[in-house]
Structures are given as C-alpha cells and as structure tokens.
Short mmCIF file of C-alpha atoms (C1' of nucleotides) in Angstrom, two decimals:
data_model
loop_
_atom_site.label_atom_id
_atom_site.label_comp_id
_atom_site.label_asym_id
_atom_site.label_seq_id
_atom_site.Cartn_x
_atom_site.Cartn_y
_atom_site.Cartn_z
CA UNK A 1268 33.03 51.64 -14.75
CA UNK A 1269 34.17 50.79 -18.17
CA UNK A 1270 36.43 47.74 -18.82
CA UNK A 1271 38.61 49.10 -20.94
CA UNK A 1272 41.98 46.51 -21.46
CA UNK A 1273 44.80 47.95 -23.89
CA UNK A 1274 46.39 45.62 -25.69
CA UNK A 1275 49.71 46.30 -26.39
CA UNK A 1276 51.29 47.18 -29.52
CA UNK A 1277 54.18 48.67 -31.08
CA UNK A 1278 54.48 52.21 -28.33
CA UNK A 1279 53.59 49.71 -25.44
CA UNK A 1280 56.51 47.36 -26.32
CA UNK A 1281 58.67 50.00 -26.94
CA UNK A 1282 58.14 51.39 -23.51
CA UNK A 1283 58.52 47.96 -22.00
CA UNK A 1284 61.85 47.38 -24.11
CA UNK A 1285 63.21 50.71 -22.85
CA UNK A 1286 62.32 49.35 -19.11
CA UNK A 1287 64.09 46.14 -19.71
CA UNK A 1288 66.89 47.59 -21.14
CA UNK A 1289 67.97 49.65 -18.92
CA UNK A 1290 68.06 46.39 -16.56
CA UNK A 1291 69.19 43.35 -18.56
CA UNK A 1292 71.98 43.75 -20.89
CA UNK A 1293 75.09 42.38 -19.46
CA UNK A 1294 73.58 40.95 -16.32
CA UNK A 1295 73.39 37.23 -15.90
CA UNK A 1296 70.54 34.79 -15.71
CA UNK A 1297 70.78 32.96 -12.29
CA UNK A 1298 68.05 30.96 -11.91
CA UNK A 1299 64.26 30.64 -14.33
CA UNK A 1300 61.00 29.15 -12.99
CA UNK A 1301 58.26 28.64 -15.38
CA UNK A 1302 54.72 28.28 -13.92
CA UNK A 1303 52.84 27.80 -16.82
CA UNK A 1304 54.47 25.40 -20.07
CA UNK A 1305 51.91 27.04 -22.18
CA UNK A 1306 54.53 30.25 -22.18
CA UNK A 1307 56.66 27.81 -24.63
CA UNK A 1308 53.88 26.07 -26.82
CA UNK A 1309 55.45 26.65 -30.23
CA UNK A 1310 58.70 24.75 -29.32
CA UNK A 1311 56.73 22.24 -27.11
CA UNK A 1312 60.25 22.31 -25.15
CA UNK A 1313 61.16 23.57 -22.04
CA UNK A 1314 64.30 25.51 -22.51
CA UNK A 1315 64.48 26.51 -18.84
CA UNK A 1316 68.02 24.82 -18.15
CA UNK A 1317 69.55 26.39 -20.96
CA UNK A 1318 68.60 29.27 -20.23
CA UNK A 1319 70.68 29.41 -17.16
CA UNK A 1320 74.10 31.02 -16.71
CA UNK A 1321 73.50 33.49 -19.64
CA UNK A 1322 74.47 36.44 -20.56
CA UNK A 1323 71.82 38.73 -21.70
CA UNK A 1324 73.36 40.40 -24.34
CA UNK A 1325 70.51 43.46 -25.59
CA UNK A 1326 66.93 43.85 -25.77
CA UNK A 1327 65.53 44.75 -29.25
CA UNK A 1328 62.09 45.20 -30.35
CA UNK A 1329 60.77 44.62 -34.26
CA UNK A 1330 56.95 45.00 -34.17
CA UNK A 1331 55.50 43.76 -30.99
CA UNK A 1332 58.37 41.01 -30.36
CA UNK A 1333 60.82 41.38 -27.80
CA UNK A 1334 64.45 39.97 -28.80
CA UNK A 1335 67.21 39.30 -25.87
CA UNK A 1336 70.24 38.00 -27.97
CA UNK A 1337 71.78 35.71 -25.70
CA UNK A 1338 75.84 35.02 -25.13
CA UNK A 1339 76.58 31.31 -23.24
CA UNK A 1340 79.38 29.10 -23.89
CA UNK A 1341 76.21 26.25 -23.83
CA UNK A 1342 74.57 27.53 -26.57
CA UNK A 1343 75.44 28.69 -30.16
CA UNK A 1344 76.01 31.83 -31.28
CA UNK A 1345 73.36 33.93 -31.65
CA UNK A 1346 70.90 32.65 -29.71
CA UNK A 1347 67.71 34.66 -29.07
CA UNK A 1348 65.45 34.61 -26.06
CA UNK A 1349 61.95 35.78 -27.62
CA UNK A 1350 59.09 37.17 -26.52
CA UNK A 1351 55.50 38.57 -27.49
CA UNK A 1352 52.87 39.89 -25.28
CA UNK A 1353 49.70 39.00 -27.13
CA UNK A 1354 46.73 40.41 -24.97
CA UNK A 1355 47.83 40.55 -21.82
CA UNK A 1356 51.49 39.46 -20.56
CA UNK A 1357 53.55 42.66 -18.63
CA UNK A 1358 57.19 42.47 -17.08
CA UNK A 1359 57.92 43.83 -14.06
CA UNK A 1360 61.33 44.52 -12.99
CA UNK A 1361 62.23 44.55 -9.33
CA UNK A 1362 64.82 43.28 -6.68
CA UNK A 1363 64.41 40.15 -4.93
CA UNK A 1364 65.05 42.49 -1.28
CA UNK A 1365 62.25 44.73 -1.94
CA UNK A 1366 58.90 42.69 -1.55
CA UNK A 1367 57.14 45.50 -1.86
CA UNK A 1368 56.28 45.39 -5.63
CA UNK A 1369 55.19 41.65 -5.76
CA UNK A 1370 53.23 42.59 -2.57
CA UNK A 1371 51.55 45.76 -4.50
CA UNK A 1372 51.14 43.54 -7.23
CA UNK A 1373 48.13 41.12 -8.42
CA UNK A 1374 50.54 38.18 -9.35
CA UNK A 1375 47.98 36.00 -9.45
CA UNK A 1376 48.35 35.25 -13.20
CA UNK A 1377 52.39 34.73 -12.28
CA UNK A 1378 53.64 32.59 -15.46
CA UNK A 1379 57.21 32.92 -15.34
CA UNK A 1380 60.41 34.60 -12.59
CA UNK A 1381 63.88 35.08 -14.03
CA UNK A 1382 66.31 35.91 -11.25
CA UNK A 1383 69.22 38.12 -12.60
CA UNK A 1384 72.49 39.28 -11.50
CA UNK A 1385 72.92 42.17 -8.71
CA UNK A 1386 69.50 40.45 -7.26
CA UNK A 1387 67.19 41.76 -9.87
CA UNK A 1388 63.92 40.02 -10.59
CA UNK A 1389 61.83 39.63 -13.75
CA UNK A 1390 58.53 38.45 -13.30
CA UNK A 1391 56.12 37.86 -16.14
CA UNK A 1392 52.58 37.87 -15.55
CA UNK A 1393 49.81 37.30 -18.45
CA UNK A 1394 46.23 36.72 -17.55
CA UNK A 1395 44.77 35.76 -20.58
CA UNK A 1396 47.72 33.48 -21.40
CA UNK A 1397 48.23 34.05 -24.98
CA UNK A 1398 51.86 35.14 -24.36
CA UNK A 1399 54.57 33.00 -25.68
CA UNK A 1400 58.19 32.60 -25.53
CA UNK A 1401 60.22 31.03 -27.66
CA UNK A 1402 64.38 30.36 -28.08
CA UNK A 1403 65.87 30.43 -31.26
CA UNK A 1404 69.13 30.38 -33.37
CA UNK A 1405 69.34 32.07 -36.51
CA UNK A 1406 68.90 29.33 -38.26
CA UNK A 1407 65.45 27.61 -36.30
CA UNK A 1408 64.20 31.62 -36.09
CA UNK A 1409 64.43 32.05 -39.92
CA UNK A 1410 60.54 31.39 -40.76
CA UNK A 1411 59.67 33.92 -37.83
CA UNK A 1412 61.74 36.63 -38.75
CA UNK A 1413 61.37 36.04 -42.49
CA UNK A 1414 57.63 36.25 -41.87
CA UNK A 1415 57.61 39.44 -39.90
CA UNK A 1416 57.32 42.73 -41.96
CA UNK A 1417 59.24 45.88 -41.72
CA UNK A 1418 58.97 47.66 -38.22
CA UNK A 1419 56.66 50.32 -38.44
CA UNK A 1420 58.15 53.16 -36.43
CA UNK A 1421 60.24 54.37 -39.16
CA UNK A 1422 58.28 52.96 -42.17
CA UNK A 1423 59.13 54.76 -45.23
CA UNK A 1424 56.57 56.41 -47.45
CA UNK A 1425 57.94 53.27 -50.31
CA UNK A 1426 57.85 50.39 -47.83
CA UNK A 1427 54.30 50.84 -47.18
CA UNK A 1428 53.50 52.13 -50.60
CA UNK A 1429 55.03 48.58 -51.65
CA UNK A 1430 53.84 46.73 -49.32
CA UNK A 1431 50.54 47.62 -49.63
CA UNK A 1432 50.39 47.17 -53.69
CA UNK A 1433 48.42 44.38 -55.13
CA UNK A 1434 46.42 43.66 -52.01
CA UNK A 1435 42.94 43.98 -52.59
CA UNK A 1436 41.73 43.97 -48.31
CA UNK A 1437 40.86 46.89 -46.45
CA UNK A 1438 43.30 49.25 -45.78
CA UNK A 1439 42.42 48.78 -41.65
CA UNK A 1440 43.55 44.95 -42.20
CA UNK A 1441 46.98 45.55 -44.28
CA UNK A 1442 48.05 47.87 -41.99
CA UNK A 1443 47.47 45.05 -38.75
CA UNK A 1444 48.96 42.64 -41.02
CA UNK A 1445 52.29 41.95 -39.11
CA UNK A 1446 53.39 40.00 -42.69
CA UNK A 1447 53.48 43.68 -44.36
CA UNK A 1448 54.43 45.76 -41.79
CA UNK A 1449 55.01 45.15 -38.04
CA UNK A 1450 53.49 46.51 -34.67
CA UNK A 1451 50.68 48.33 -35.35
CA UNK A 1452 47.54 46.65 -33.73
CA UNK A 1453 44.02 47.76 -33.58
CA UNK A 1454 44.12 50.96 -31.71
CA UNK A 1455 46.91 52.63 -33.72
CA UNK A 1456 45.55 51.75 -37.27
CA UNK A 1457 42.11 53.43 -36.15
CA UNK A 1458 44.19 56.58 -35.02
CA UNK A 1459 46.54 56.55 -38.26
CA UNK A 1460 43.51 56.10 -40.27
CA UNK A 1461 42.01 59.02 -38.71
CA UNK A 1462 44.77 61.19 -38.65
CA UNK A 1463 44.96 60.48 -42.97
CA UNK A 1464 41.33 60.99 -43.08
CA UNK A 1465 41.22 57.91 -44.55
CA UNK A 1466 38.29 55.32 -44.86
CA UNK A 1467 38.69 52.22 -43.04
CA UNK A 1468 37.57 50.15 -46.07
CA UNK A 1469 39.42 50.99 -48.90
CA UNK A 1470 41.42 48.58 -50.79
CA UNK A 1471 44.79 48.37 -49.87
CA UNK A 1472 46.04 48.03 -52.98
CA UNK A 1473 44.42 51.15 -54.28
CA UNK A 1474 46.87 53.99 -52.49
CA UNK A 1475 48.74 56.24 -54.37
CA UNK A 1476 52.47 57.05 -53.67
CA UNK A 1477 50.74 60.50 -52.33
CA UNK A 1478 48.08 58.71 -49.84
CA UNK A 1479 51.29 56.53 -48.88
CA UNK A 1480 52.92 59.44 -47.86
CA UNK A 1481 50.17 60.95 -45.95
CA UNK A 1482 49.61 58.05 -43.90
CA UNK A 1483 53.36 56.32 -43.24
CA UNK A 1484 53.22 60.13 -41.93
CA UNK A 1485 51.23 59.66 -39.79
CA UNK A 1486 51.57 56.10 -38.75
CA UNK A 1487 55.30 57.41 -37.50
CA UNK A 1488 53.27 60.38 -35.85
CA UNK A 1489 51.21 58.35 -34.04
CA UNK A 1490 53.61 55.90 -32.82
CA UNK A 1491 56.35 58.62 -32.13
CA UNK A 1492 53.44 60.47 -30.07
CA UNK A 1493 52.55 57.91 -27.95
CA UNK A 1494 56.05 56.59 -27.30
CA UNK A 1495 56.41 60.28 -26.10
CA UNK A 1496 53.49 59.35 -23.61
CA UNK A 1497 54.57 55.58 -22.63
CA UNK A 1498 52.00 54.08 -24.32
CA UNK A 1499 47.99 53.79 -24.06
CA UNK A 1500 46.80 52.58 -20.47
CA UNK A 1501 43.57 52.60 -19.65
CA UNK A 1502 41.34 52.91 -16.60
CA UNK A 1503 41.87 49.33 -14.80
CA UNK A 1504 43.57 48.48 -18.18
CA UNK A 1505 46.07 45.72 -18.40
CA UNK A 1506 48.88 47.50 -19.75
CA UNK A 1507 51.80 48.81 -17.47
CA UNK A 1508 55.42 49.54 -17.74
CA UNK A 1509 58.07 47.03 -16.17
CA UNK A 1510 57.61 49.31 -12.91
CA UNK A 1511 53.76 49.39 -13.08
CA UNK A 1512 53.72 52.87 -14.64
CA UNK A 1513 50.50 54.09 -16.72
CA UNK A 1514 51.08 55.19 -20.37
CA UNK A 1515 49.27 58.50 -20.61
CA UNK A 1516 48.39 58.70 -24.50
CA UNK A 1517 44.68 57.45 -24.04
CA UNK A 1518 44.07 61.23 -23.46
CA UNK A 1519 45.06 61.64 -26.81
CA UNK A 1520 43.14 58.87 -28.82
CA UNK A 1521 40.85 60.34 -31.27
CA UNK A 1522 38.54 58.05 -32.00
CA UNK A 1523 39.70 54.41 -30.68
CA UNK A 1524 37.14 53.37 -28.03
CA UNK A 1525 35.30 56.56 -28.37
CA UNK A 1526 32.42 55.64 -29.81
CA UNK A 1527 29.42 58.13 -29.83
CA UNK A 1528 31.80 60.83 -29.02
CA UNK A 1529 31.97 64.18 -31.19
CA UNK A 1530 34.70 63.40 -33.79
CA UNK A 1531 37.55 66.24 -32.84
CA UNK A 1532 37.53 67.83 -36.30
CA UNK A 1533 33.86 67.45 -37.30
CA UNK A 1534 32.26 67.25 -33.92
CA UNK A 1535 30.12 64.05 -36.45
CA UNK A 1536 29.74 60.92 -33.77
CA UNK A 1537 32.24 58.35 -33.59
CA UNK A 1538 30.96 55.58 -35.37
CA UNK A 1539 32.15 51.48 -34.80
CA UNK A 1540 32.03 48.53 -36.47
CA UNK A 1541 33.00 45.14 -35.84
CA UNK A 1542 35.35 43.80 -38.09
CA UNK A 1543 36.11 39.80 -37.24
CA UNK A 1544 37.10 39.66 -33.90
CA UNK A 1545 37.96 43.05 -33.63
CA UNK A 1546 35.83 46.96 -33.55
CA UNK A 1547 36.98 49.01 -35.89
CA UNK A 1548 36.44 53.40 -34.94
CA UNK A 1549 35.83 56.48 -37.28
CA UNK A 1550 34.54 59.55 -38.48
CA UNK A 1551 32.10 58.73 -41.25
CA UNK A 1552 32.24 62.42 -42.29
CA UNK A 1553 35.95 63.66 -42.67
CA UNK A 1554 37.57 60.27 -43.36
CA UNK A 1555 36.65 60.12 -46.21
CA UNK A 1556 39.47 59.69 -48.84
"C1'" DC B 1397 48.38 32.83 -53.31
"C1'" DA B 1398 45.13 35.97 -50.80
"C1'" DA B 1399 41.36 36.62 -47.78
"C1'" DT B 1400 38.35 34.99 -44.13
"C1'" DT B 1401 36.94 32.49 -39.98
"C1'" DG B 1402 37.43 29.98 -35.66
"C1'" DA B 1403 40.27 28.71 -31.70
"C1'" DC B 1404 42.92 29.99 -28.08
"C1'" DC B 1405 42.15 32.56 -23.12
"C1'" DT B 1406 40.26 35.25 -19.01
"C1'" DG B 1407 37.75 38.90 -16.47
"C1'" DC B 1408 34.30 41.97 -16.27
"C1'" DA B 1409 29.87 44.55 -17.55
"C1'" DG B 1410 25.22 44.21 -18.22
"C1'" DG B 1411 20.84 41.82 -18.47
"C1'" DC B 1412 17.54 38.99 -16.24
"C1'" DT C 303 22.86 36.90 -5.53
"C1'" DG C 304 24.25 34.47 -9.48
"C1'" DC C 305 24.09 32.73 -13.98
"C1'" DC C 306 24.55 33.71 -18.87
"C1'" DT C 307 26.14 36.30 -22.88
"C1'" DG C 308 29.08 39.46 -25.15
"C1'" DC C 309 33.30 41.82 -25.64
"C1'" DA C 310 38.35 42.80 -25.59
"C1'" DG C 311 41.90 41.06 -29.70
"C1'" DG C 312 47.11 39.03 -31.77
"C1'" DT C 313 48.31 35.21 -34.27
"C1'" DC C 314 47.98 30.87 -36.54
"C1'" DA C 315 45.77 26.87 -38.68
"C1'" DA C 316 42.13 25.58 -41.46
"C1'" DT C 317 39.02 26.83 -44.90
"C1'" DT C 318 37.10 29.26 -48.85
#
DNA sequence: CAATTGACCTGCAGGC
DNA sequence: TGCCTGCAGGTCAATT
C-alpha cells in the first residue's frame, strides 16, 4: 500500500479552523500540559502559565496559521495564541468523559492537552514535530504577520498579478511562497497550475494581467472546491479533521501524486519532477502556456 | 535583494 | 528478519 501523507495547507486548515471554532470561542482555558518544549522553539519560552484562565476569544486562519485572539486580565490586549501545522500536527476535539476518542486514537505522538470549559479537551498530536506554537502581542507578532502574504482564498486577479511582478522564479515556487501569497502548499499549486494549463516553470514575473486572471481563478476554484470536500486525506494519510474525519477531495486531484496516470484532458501521462525538497506534477502536453 | 540549499523530523516502502 | 536508503515537505537560516 502506498504511503501517501497530506500535508496540510490552506483547505485542510480551514476545515480544522471551522472544527475549532465551533468549540473554542468564549470557553475558558482550565488547565495546558505541554509534552514536548519543541512545540514553542521560536520563543524558547514556555508560556504554559499564562496561558491559563483565558478566554479564547475566535479562531482565525490567514494561510496555514491558526490565530486564537486571547482575552485575560494577565495579559495585554490582543494577545494571540498561534499555531501552524507544518507536516504533520492535527487537533482533536473531545470531552474529557468520553475516553473513547483518545482510546480510538494513536496518541502516541501526544505533544500538547488544553483542557477547556464545559469539560472539552484539545489534544494536539504531531508526529514529525515540526509544529510550532507561538504567543504574541501585536507588537512582538509584527515581523510574522508583516512577513506573511495575502491569504489566498480570495486572492484577487491584482494581488497576485502584483505580487508576482518582478520575480524572475518559477511560477510553482511564487505561488508556495507564503511571503507573496499565503496557504497554498505543494499539492494545490500543482492542481492550480493544471487547472490554468500553465507550465510549472515559467517565470513568475512574466504573467500577464490575463494569465493572472486565469489562474487567481482558479487558485480560488481549487481551494473553494476542496474546502467543499474537507480537505485532501489520503489512504493512511496524516491529515484529519478535529473529530478524525477524512477530507474527500483526493478523488478530485488531477495530477498531484498521480504520476504515470492518463492526464484527465489529454489522457498524456502524468509526468514529476523533483524540485528541492519537494515533487512537482503535470501534463507536459496541455500545460503548456 | 532574490534565489537556492540544507536542516529540522519521523514513519514507511522497497531493495537486498 | 532486519538493515539501509529514499521520500514526504513547510519554513527558516545560511549561502550564493
């Protein structure tokens, strides 16, 4: 059987933020345990304690970062609990009476529990522990939300088109650059790509206010689609919703991972080729502009 | 400044 | 059976 892990990107968070959401806001944080200080590298701090007693005020998503705006009489205003997922890390959302879930579950790879209000549990798991956390205020979480592009859901045919202007990479690498626009990884840029019937390796800087269109078309197609489908899981994959749900919308990836299969337009084979530390997937016949 | 490469991680498939 | 290698890839620091 295939190992096929799905990293997740902007559709995955979204899903997960939607899960959270309806859970969080306006319940209080009772009680954190951290099982692995890695989860809080960047600050190289702990924040556990002050974490406690809070009042989880939202969860919004720009890109593949999670944002829980925080409200404590301990800590300034407009605080914000952070997180990003990386490879592997998933929430699940459960109550602290009903075992069941953490029984079901591999929670082997267990890095961090947050006990809520109304006994609900959020447990964090990450196997490849490149997941991070981080608490800031708007002032310390300037340079990371400065840094972080537009979110790409809704990305406008004039955002991209000027986002995209003067770069000279491939087109595949501006659109995972998080610095130019944010939450599209790997699997969605091969799909958007496709979709424009677009080659991988053109220079970014080389679109026209017409290709712009066509493809912030269909990156917000692609996205919107698979949001639709709650994400891309894959057989034995890693991703899963905060109740352990499957996104469905690997049934309707066109090329990503399907090497050597008939290209759905052309029926031409699915070609691959690694790019850095990443495979890049596409028709070599009808992407061609 | 922009682009590229390696490090960080772990689990699994496939080869021998 | 078990060891070894390659692959999955988001982000950042270091390098070109």
């Amino acid at each position: 059987m295939l190992y096929n892990p799905i990293v997740p990107e902007l559709p995955e968070v979204e899903t997960i933020r939607k899960g959270l959401a309806a859970v969080l806001p306006n319940r209080i944080v009772q009680k954190v345990f951290v099982h692995d200080s890695r989860l809080w590298r960047r600050t190289g701090q702990d924040p556990t304690p002050a974490l406690e007693k809070t009042r989880i005020i939202s969860v919004e998503r720009q890109g593949k970062w999670l944002f829980c705006p925080l409200d404590s009489p301990h800590l300034s205003t407009g605080t914000i609990l952070a997180a990003h997922l990386r490879m592997s890390g998933k929430f699940l959302v459960d109550k602290t009476e009903n075992s069941a879930t953490h029984e079901r579950h591999d929670l082997s790879h267990l890095r961090a529990t947050l006990l809520l209000s109304d006994a609900y549990r959020v447990s964090f798991v990450d196997t490849r522990r490149f997941a991070e956390f981080l608490i800031f205020t708007p002032e310390t979480g300037k340079t990371l939300r400065a840094r972080l592009g537009p979110d790409a859901l809704n990305i406008s045919t004039e955002t991209l088109f000027s986002a995209f202007q003067g770069r000279k990479g491939t087109l595949k690498a501006a659109l995972c650059n998080q610095h130019l626009i944010a939450g599209i990884g790997n699997i969605y840029s091969d799909e958007a790509l496709w979709r424009a019937k677009m080659r991988w390796d053109r220079p970014a800087g080389h679109l026209s206010k017409k290709d712009a269109e066509t493809l912030s078309f269909h990156i917000r197609s692609v996205l919107k689609e698979a949001i639709v489908a709650g994400g891309t899981s894959a057989k034995d994959g890693l991703y899963r919703g905060v109740n352990e749900e499957k996104g469905w919308f690997a049934l309707q990836l066109d090329v990503y991972q399907r090497t050597g299969y008939p290209c759905p337009r052309c029926s031409t084979p699915i070609e691959r080729r690694q790019r850095g530390g990443s495979a890049t997937h596409f028709c070599p016949t009808c992407q061609q502009s």
